[in-house]
Amino acid sequence: MVKVLVAAPIHPDAVKMLKDAGFEIVYEEYPSVERLKELIRDVDAIIVRSKPKVPAEVIEAGEKLKIIARAGVGLDNIDLEAAKKRGIKVVNAPRAPMRSVAELVFGLALALLRRIAYADRKMREGEWVKKKCLGVELHGKTIGIVGFGRIGREVAKIAKYGFGMNIMYYDVVRAPKEVEEELGAVKADLEEILRKADIVTLHVPLLESTRHMINEERLKLMKKSAILINTSRGAVVDTEALVKALKEGWIAGAALDVFEEEPLPKGHPLTKLDNVVLTPHIGASTEEAQRRAGIEVVKQIIEYLKSS
Ligand code: NAD
């Protein structure tokens, strides 16, 4: 019988799919490396999320192991070299969180531009801050999308069809003409986007070429009225430079879901600023994204194990 080790919580519908396929499920949440080495010995597949880590010693202990699945995006917790050496397939679900992250971008934009988070904070302190809450609309504004991949394009869709915004994007790769036309998206270089956009939103992966892509020099190019949204990876922004920009009013505000250090350390300078909205890396934390992630990887496991 095919045996699957589920080493992190996945959506119940995905568990049901495994059962319906006739697979035996071994469930243990976030086992240690030592425990994983025991559990993996006689399973055909393992499913993880951002945890637990699957290092070479675990992969080598999986005598029957054929496939490793990450129910989510990114494979940084899996030793890909070790898997490749043993001919073990590694899969993930990169499209699963696309819509959830894109929707969060607008949640953050509205929370900042309409001062929702600030007003809520003050209401709880018993303050009626109506006069300090003059906001701006999204309609007719320009959004600059940095990284025009899966999430970047979904953001563009909502910006265009939901809010009637103008769209500029920057990417190392040019999007197909049909995509540009459908979304009315204009490609520009990063500096031009920073100079013109009312909202700059980051959707690049973290690579050497994108680390601290948004630094002091580039923050200075942005309009004083513009805001920066980061739901990509914390280190795409130089946090120290951003704090300076926010304190000195080079930009109007920032909304951040990701940080150079996670969890964000208690009492961090960002937490002291009113022109900032902060969320604890919740881009993919929706019922739908979790379900899609589980189902996408389980489908791949079933297909692979039934055909091998
Ligand atoms: P994707 O690979 O589909 O798109 C990334 C785009 O960035 C690509 O079009 C690529 O060409 C472009 N790019 C790469 N290097 C670049 C550079 N140096 N300059 C300009 N463009 C560059 O990725 P995606 O699925 O859209 O994910 C985007 C980001 O969102 C990633 O950083 C991912 O880790 C992050 N993410 C965050 C959450 C969250 O919970 N906040 C959830 C999922 C994904």
PDB file of C-alpha atoms in Angstrom, residues 62-307:
ATOM      1  CA  GLY A  62      13.681   7.561   2.917  1.00  0.00           C
ATOM      2  CA  GLU A  63      14.338   4.136   1.416  1.00  0.00           C
ATOM      3  CA  LYS A  64      11.060   4.065  -0.562  1.00  0.00           C
ATOM      4  CA  LEU A  65      10.680   7.843  -0.932  1.00  0.00           C
ATOM      5  CA  LYS A  66       9.675   8.942  -4.442  1.00  0.00           C
ATOM      6  CA  ILE A  67       8.193  12.403  -4.077  1.00  0.00           C
ATOM      7  CA  ILE A  68       8.466  15.399  -1.715  1.00  0.00           C
ATOM      8  CA  ALA A  69       5.684  17.987  -1.804  1.00  0.00           C
ATOM      9  CA  ARG A  70       5.565  21.482  -0.379  1.00  0.00           C
ATOM     10  CA  ALA A  71       1.940  22.537   0.075  1.00  0.00           C
ATOM     11  CA  GLY A  72       2.723  26.152  -0.751  1.00  0.00           C
ATOM     12  CA  VAL A  73       5.300  28.230  -2.581  1.00  0.00           C
ATOM     13  CA  GLY A  74       9.078  28.050  -2.369  1.00  0.00           C
ATOM     14  CA  LEU A  75      11.263  25.057  -1.654  1.00  0.00           C
ATOM     15  CA  ASP A  76      13.794  26.606   0.685  1.00  0.00           C
ATOM     16  CA  ASN A  77      13.229  24.053   3.463  1.00  0.00           C
ATOM     17  CA  ILE A  78      13.975  21.096   1.188  1.00  0.00           C
ATOM     18  CA  ASP A  79      17.497  19.971   0.194  1.00  0.00           C
ATOM     19  CA  LEU A  80      16.936  19.904  -3.554  1.00  0.00           C
ATOM     20  CA  GLU A  81      20.445  18.632  -4.357  1.00  0.00           C
ATOM     21  CA  ALA A  82      19.985  15.586  -2.125  1.00  0.00           C
ATOM     22  CA  ALA A  83      16.579  14.887  -3.702  1.00  0.00           C
ATOM     23  CA  LYS A  84      18.000  15.181  -7.217  1.00  0.00           C
ATOM     24  CA  LYS A  85      20.878  12.834  -6.383  1.00  0.00           C
ATOM     25  CA  ARG A  86      18.392  10.152  -5.352  1.00  0.00           C
ATOM     26  CA  GLY A  87      16.003  10.821  -8.260  1.00  0.00           C
ATOM     27  CA  ILE A  88      13.231  12.002  -5.922  1.00  0.00           C
ATOM     28  CA  LYS A  89      10.687  14.350  -7.470  1.00  0.00           C
ATOM     29  CA  VAL A  90       9.965  17.637  -5.653  1.00  0.00           C
ATOM     30  CA  VAL A  91       6.707  19.525  -6.251  1.00  0.00           C
ATOM     31  CA  ASN A  92       4.967  22.614  -4.886  1.00  0.00           C
ATOM     32  CA  ALA A  93       1.922  24.795  -5.545  1.00  0.00           C
ATOM     33  CA  PRO A  94       3.133  28.161  -6.840  1.00  0.00           C
ATOM     34  CA  ARG A  95      -0.249  29.365  -8.121  1.00  0.00           C
ATOM     35  CA  ALA A  96      -2.165  28.602  -4.936  1.00  0.00           C
ATOM     36  CA  PRO A  97      -1.621  31.908  -3.069  1.00  0.00           C
ATOM     37  CA  MET A  98      -1.759  34.184  -6.132  1.00  0.00           C
ATOM     38  CA  ARG A  99      -5.241  35.620  -5.577  1.00  0.00           C
ATOM     39  CA  SER A 100      -4.900  35.793  -1.786  1.00  0.00           C
ATOM     40  CA  VAL A 101      -1.703  37.841  -1.923  1.00  0.00           C
ATOM     41  CA  ALA A 102      -3.134  40.109  -4.624  1.00  0.00           C
ATOM     42  CA  GLU A 103      -6.259  40.802  -2.554  1.00  0.00           C
ATOM     43  CA  LEU A 104      -4.129  41.537   0.513  1.00  0.00           C
ATOM     44  CA  VAL A 105      -2.278  44.205  -1.475  1.00  0.00           C
ATOM     45  CA  PHE A 106      -5.519  46.169  -1.788  1.00  0.00           C
ATOM     46  CA  GLY A 107      -6.454  45.493   1.816  1.00  0.00           C
ATOM     47  CA  LEU A 108      -3.140  47.020   2.812  1.00  0.00           C
ATOM     48  CA  ALA A 109      -3.442  49.893   0.339  1.00  0.00           C
ATOM     49  CA  LEU A 110      -6.885  50.835   1.677  1.00  0.00           C
ATOM     50  CA  ALA A 111      -5.830  50.368   5.298  1.00  0.00           C
ATOM     51  CA  LEU A 112      -3.050  52.866   4.685  1.00  0.00           C
ATOM     52  CA  LEU A 113      -4.616  55.341   2.265  1.00  0.00           C
ATOM     53  CA  ARG A 114      -7.918  55.560   4.194  1.00  0.00           C
ATOM     54  CA  ARG A 115      -6.071  55.359   7.516  1.00  0.00           C
ATOM     55  CA  ILE A 116      -8.231  52.416   8.581  1.00  0.00           C
ATOM     56  CA  ALA A 117      -5.606  50.741  10.760  1.00  0.00           C
ATOM     57  CA  TYR A 118      -4.673  54.042  12.402  1.00  0.00           C
ATOM     58  CA  ALA A 119      -8.308  55.044  12.995  1.00  0.00           C
ATOM     59  CA  ASP A 120      -9.132  51.642  14.485  1.00  0.00           C
ATOM     60  CA  ARG A 121      -6.134  51.910  16.837  1.00  0.00           C
ATOM     61  CA  LYS A 122      -7.229  55.349  17.966  1.00  0.00           C
ATOM     62  CA  MET A 123     -10.923  54.380  18.391  1.00  0.00           C
ATOM     63  CA  ARG A 124      -9.834  51.688  20.831  1.00  0.00           C
ATOM     64  CA  GLU A 125      -7.881  54.308  22.757  1.00  0.00           C
ATOM     65  CA  GLY A 126     -11.064  56.399  22.920  1.00  0.00           C
ATOM     66  CA  GLU A 127      -9.931  59.000  20.375  1.00  0.00           C
ATOM     67  CA  TRP A 128     -12.189  60.307  17.582  1.00  0.00           C
ATOM     68  CA  VAL A 129      -9.522  61.134  14.946  1.00  0.00           C
ATOM     69  CA  LYS A 130     -11.838  62.097  12.076  1.00  0.00           C
ATOM     70  CA  LYS A 131      -9.810  65.225  11.267  1.00  0.00           C
ATOM     71  CA  LYS A 132      -6.588  63.240  10.967  1.00  0.00           C
ATOM     72  CA  CYS A 133      -8.120  60.733   8.577  1.00  0.00           C
ATOM     73  CA  LEU A 134      -8.375  62.582   5.285  1.00  0.00           C
ATOM     74  CA  GLY A 135      -7.597  59.869   2.770  1.00  0.00           C
ATOM     75  CA  VAL A 136      -7.234  59.442  -0.986  1.00  0.00           C
ATOM     76  CA  GLU A 137      -9.043  57.169  -3.440  1.00  0.00           C
ATOM     77  CA  LEU A 138      -7.439  54.444  -5.520  1.00  0.00           C
ATOM     78  CA  HIS A 139      -9.517  55.259  -8.589  1.00  0.00           C
ATOM     79  CA  GLY A 140      -7.550  57.012 -11.321  1.00  0.00           C
ATOM     80  CA  LYS A 141      -4.218  56.587  -9.514  1.00  0.00           C
ATOM     81  CA  THR A 142      -1.140  54.905 -10.955  1.00  0.00           C
ATOM     82  CA  ILE A 143       0.044  51.608  -9.517  1.00  0.00           C
ATOM     83  CA  GLY A 144       3.642  50.594 -10.206  1.00  0.00           C
ATOM     84  CA  ILE A 145       4.012  46.824 -10.080  1.00  0.00           C
ATOM     85  CA  VAL A 146       7.576  45.647  -9.563  1.00  0.00           C
ATOM     86  CA  GLY A 147       7.756  41.990 -10.662  1.00  0.00           C
ATOM     87  CA  PHE A 148       5.046  41.145 -13.172  1.00  0.00           C
ATOM     88  CA  GLY A 149       4.700  37.401 -12.592  1.00  0.00           C
ATOM     89  CA  ARG A 150       1.792  35.414 -11.185  1.00  0.00           C
ATOM     90  CA  ILE A 151       0.962  37.730  -8.283  1.00  0.00           C
ATOM     91  CA  GLY A 152       1.959  40.956 -10.043  1.00  0.00           C
ATOM     92  CA  ARG A 153      -0.475  40.256 -12.899  1.00  0.00           C
ATOM     93  CA  GLU A 154      -3.297  39.335 -10.506  1.00  0.00           C
ATOM     94  CA  VAL A 155      -2.700  42.671  -8.746  1.00  0.00           C
ATOM     95  CA  ALA A 156      -2.948  44.384 -12.138  1.00  0.00           C
ATOM     96  CA  LYS A 157      -6.309  42.697 -12.821  1.00  0.00           C
ATOM     97  CA  ILE A 158      -7.809  43.927  -9.562  1.00  0.00           C
ATOM     98  CA  ALA A 159      -6.255  47.375 -10.036  1.00  0.00           C
ATOM     99  CA  LYS A 160      -7.772  47.712 -13.482  1.00  0.00           C
ATOM    100  CA  TYR A 161     -11.151  46.049 -13.119  1.00  0.00           C
ATOM    101  CA  GLY A 162     -11.761  46.720  -9.441  1.00  0.00           C
ATOM    102  CA  PHE A 163     -10.407  50.229  -8.988  1.00  0.00           C
ATOM    103  CA  GLY A 164      -9.926  51.787 -12.439  1.00  0.00           C
ATOM    104  CA  MET A 165      -6.225  52.425 -11.887  1.00  0.00           C
ATOM    105  CA  ASN A 166      -3.444  53.064 -14.394  1.00  0.00           C
ATOM    106  CA  ILE A 167      -0.878  50.300 -14.485  1.00  0.00           C
ATOM    107  CA  MET A 168       2.887  50.483 -14.957  1.00  0.00           C
ATOM    108  CA  TYR A 169       5.141  47.490 -14.442  1.00  0.00           C
ATOM    109  CA  TYR A 170       8.787  46.659 -14.213  1.00  0.00           C
ATOM    110  CA  ASP A 171      10.161  43.177 -14.809  1.00  0.00           C
ATOM    111  CA  VAL A 172      13.299  41.672 -16.309  1.00  0.00           C
ATOM    112  CA  VAL A 173      11.008  39.858 -18.737  1.00  0.00           C
ATOM    113  CA  ARG A 174       8.464  41.618 -20.933  1.00  0.00           C
ATOM    114  CA  ALA A 175       4.916  40.279 -20.561  1.00  0.00           C
ATOM    115  CA  PRO A 176       3.212  39.006 -23.748  1.00  0.00           C
ATOM    116  CA  LYS A 177       1.563  41.747 -25.771  1.00  0.00           C
ATOM    117  CA  GLU A 178      -1.926  40.290 -25.139  1.00  0.00           C
ATOM    118  CA  VAL A 179      -1.376  40.488 -21.383  1.00  0.00           C
ATOM    119  CA  GLU A 180      -0.157  44.086 -21.619  1.00  0.00           C
ATOM    120  CA  GLU A 181      -3.138  45.006 -23.777  1.00  0.00           C
ATOM    121  CA  GLU A 182      -5.733  43.207 -21.666  1.00  0.00           C
ATOM    122  CA  LEU A 183      -4.515  44.913 -18.513  1.00  0.00           C
ATOM    123  CA  GLY A 184      -3.535  48.205 -20.108  1.00  0.00           C
ATOM    124  CA  ALA A 185      -0.142  47.665 -18.459  1.00  0.00           C
ATOM    125  CA  VAL A 186       2.784  49.782 -19.598  1.00  0.00           C
ATOM    126  CA  LYS A 187       6.338  48.489 -19.112  1.00  0.00           C
ATOM    127  CA  ALA A 188       8.783  51.006 -17.716  1.00  0.00           C
ATOM    128  CA  ASP A 189      12.117  51.003 -15.970  1.00  0.00           C
ATOM    129  CA  LEU A 190      12.226  50.886 -12.196  1.00  0.00           C
ATOM    130  CA  GLU A 191      13.321  54.481 -11.779  1.00  0.00           C
ATOM    131  CA  GLU A 192      10.471  55.779 -13.937  1.00  0.00           C
ATOM    132  CA  ILE A 193       7.959  53.734 -11.942  1.00  0.00           C
ATOM    133  CA  LEU A 194       9.331  55.044  -8.664  1.00  0.00           C
ATOM    134  CA  ARG A 195       9.074  58.625  -9.947  1.00  0.00           C
ATOM    135  CA  LYS A 196       5.525  58.313 -11.299  1.00  0.00           C
ATOM    136  CA  ALA A 197       3.556  55.752  -9.286  1.00  0.00           C
ATOM    137  CA  ASP A 198       1.188  56.641  -6.451  1.00  0.00           C
ATOM    138  CA  ILE A 199       1.439  53.088  -5.189  1.00  0.00           C
ATOM    139  CA  VAL A 200       4.548  50.962  -5.626  1.00  0.00           C
ATOM    140  CA  THR A 201       3.928  47.282  -4.937  1.00  0.00           C
ATOM    141  CA  LEU A 202       6.676  44.652  -4.873  1.00  0.00           C
ATOM    142  CA  HIS A 203       6.252  41.163  -6.367  1.00  0.00           C
ATOM    143  CA  VAL A 204       9.757  39.969  -7.228  1.00  0.00           C
ATOM    144  CA  PRO A 205      11.378  36.873  -5.736  1.00  0.00           C
ATOM    145  CA  LEU A 206      14.285  37.358  -3.340  1.00  0.00           C
ATOM    146  CA  LEU A 207      17.445  36.933  -5.413  1.00  0.00           C
ATOM    147  CA  GLU A 208      20.867  38.544  -5.290  1.00  0.00           C
ATOM    148  CA  SER A 209      19.578  40.969  -7.941  1.00  0.00           C
ATOM    149  CA  THR A 210      16.534  41.958  -5.866  1.00  0.00           C
ATOM    150  CA  ARG A 211      18.071  42.105  -2.368  1.00  0.00           C
ATOM    151  CA  HIS A 212      17.669  45.707  -1.146  1.00  0.00           C
ATOM    152  CA  MET A 213      16.334  46.622  -4.579  1.00  0.00           C
ATOM    153  CA  ILE A 214      14.403  49.355  -2.776  1.00  0.00           C
ATOM    154  CA  ASN A 215      17.201  51.265  -1.081  1.00  0.00           C
ATOM    155  CA  GLU A 216      17.759  54.824   0.113  1.00  0.00           C
ATOM    156  CA  GLU A 217      18.572  56.183  -3.330  1.00  0.00           C
ATOM    157  CA  ARG A 218      15.446  54.646  -4.873  1.00  0.00           C
ATOM    158  CA  LEU A 219      13.134  55.645  -2.025  1.00  0.00           C
ATOM    159  CA  LYS A 220      14.251  59.222  -2.662  1.00  0.00           C
ATOM    160  CA  LEU A 221      12.930  58.970  -6.228  1.00  0.00           C
ATOM    161  CA  MET A 222       9.379  58.257  -5.054  1.00  0.00           C
ATOM    162  CA  LYS A 223       6.721  60.958  -4.793  1.00  0.00           C
ATOM    163  CA  LYS A 224       6.196  62.360  -1.317  1.00  0.00           C
ATOM    164  CA  SER A 225       2.535  61.354  -1.618  1.00  0.00           C
ATOM    165  CA  ALA A 226       3.305  57.763  -2.714  1.00  0.00           C
ATOM    166  CA  ILE A 227       3.114  54.589  -0.673  1.00  0.00           C
ATOM    167  CA  LEU A 228       5.167  51.395  -0.806  1.00  0.00           C
ATOM    168  CA  ILE A 229       3.604  47.952  -0.360  1.00  0.00           C
ATOM    169  CA  ASN A 230       5.728  44.864   0.200  1.00  0.00           C
ATOM    170  CA  THR A 231       4.156  41.408   0.172  1.00  0.00           C
ATOM    171  CA  SER A 232       7.122  39.726  -1.562  1.00  0.00           C
ATOM    172  CA  ARG A 233      10.120  39.075   0.698  1.00  0.00           C
ATOM    173  CA  GLY A 234      11.374  41.379   3.442  1.00  0.00           C
ATOM    174  CA  ALA A 235      14.916  41.725   2.173  1.00  0.00           C
ATOM    175  CA  VAL A 236      13.773  43.204  -1.152  1.00  0.00           C
ATOM    176  CA  VAL A 237      13.563  46.443   0.862  1.00  0.00           C
ATOM    177  CA  ASP A 238      16.390  47.984   2.886  1.00  0.00           C
ATOM    178  CA  THR A 239      14.442  48.333   6.136  1.00  0.00           C
ATOM    179  CA  GLU A 240      16.774  50.893   7.676  1.00  0.00           C
ATOM    180  CA  ALA A 241      16.427  53.146   4.639  1.00  0.00           C
ATOM    181  CA  LEU A 242      12.648  52.678   4.686  1.00  0.00           C
ATOM    182  CA  VAL A 243      12.377  53.717   8.332  1.00  0.00           C
ATOM    183  CA  LYS A 244      14.374  56.852   7.477  1.00  0.00           C
ATOM    184  CA  ALA A 245      12.129  57.566   4.476  1.00  0.00           C
ATOM    185  CA  LEU A 246       8.997  57.212   6.596  1.00  0.00           C
ATOM    186  CA  LYS A 247      10.315  59.322   9.461  1.00  0.00           C
ATOM    187  CA  GLU A 248      11.579  62.078   7.199  1.00  0.00           C
ATOM    188  CA  GLY A 249       8.542  62.109   4.906  1.00  0.00           C
ATOM    189  CA  TRP A 250      10.251  61.113   1.629  1.00  0.00           C
ATOM    190  CA  ILE A 251       7.159  58.941   1.057  1.00  0.00           C
ATOM    191  CA  ALA A 252       3.680  59.027   2.585  1.00  0.00           C
ATOM    192  CA  GLY A 253       3.566  55.525   4.010  1.00  0.00           C
ATOM    193  CA  ALA A 254       4.328  51.832   3.770  1.00  0.00           C
ATOM    194  CA  ALA A 255       2.348  48.634   4.215  1.00  0.00           C
ATOM    195  CA  LEU A 256       4.376  45.528   4.879  1.00  0.00           C
ATOM    196  CA  ASP A 257       3.494  41.845   5.148  1.00  0.00           C
ATOM    197  CA  VAL A 258       7.095  40.576   5.019  1.00  0.00           C
ATOM    198  CA  PHE A 259      10.228  41.585   6.912  1.00  0.00           C
ATOM    199  CA  GLU A 260      13.971  41.146   6.824  1.00  0.00           C
ATOM    200  CA  GLU A 261      13.652  39.488  10.219  1.00  0.00           C
ATOM    201  CA  GLU A 262      10.527  37.413  10.923  1.00  0.00           C
ATOM    202  CA  PRO A 263       8.849  37.564  13.361  1.00  0.00           C
ATOM    203  CA  LEU A 264       9.410  41.329  13.388  1.00  0.00           C
ATOM    204  CA  PRO A 265      11.328  42.029  16.637  1.00  0.00           C
ATOM    205  CA  LYS A 266       9.252  43.557  19.446  1.00  0.00           C
ATOM    206  CA  GLY A 267       9.512  47.350  19.612  1.00  0.00           C
ATOM    207  CA  HIS A 268      10.973  47.578  16.058  1.00  0.00           C
ATOM    208  CA  PRO A 269      11.127  51.198  14.785  1.00  0.00           C
ATOM    209  CA  LEU A 270       8.445  50.364  12.180  1.00  0.00           C
ATOM    210  CA  THR A 271       5.953  49.657  14.975  1.00  0.00           C
ATOM    211  CA  LYS A 272       6.348  53.223  16.272  1.00  0.00           C
ATOM    212  CA  LEU A 273       5.220  54.918  13.050  1.00  0.00           C
ATOM    213  CA  ASP A 274       1.624  55.895  12.308  1.00  0.00           C
ATOM    214  CA  ASN A 275       2.132  55.972   8.526  1.00  0.00           C
ATOM    215  CA  VAL A 276       2.813  52.239   8.484  1.00  0.00           C
ATOM    216  CA  VAL A 277       0.528  49.186   8.327  1.00  0.00           C
ATOM    217  CA  LEU A 278       2.013  45.858   9.361  1.00  0.00           C
ATOM    218  CA  THR A 279       0.763  42.267   8.979  1.00  0.00           C
ATOM    219  CA  PRO A 280       2.567  39.070  10.039  1.00  0.00           C
ATOM    220  CA  HIS A 281       3.270  37.401   6.638  1.00  0.00           C
ATOM    221  CA  ILE A 282      -0.384  36.515   5.989  1.00  0.00           C
ATOM    222  CA  GLY A 283      -0.371  36.831   2.190  1.00  0.00           C
ATOM    223  CA  ALA A 284      -1.221  33.158   1.648  1.00  0.00           C
ATOM    224  CA  SER A 285      -3.242  32.744   4.838  1.00  0.00           C
ATOM    225  CA  THR A 286      -6.704  32.247   3.435  1.00  0.00           C
ATOM    226  CA  GLU A 287      -8.977  29.244   3.491  1.00  0.00           C
ATOM    227  CA  GLU A 288      -8.969  29.172  -0.324  1.00  0.00           C
ATOM    228  CA  ALA A 289      -5.187  29.422  -0.760  1.00  0.00           C
ATOM    229  CA  GLN A 290      -4.589  26.697   1.820  1.00  0.00           C
ATOM    230  CA  ARG A 291      -7.136  24.450   0.138  1.00  0.00           C
ATOM    231  CA  ARG A 292      -5.659  25.053  -3.331  1.00  0.00           C
ATOM    232  CA  ALA A 293      -2.129  24.413  -2.036  1.00  0.00           C
ATOM    233  CA  GLY A 294      -3.144  21.079  -0.466  1.00  0.00           C
ATOM    234  CA  ILE A 295      -5.160  19.916  -3.445  1.00  0.00           C
ATOM    235  CA  GLU A 296      -2.565  20.991  -6.025  1.00  0.00           C
ATOM    236  CA  VAL A 297       0.215  18.984  -4.396  1.00  0.00           C
ATOM    237  CA  VAL A 298      -1.949  15.962  -3.607  1.00  0.00           C
ATOM    238  CA  LYS A 299      -3.026  15.813  -7.278  1.00  0.00           C
ATOM    239  CA  GLN A 300       0.631  15.802  -8.307  1.00  0.00           C
ATOM    240  CA  ILE A 301       1.462  13.076  -5.779  1.00  0.00           C
ATOM    241  CA  ILE A 302      -1.401  10.852  -6.936  1.00  0.00           C
ATOM    242  CA  GLU A 303      -0.527  11.332 -10.601  1.00  0.00           C
ATOM    243  CA  TYR A 304       3.156  10.628 -10.018  1.00  0.00           C
ATOM    244  CA  LEU A 305       2.772   7.607  -7.752  1.00  0.00           C
ATOM    245  CA  LYS A 306       0.073   6.018  -9.893  1.00  0.00           C
ATOM    246  CA  SER A 307       2.180   6.378 -13.039  1.00  0.00           C
TER     247      SER A 307
END
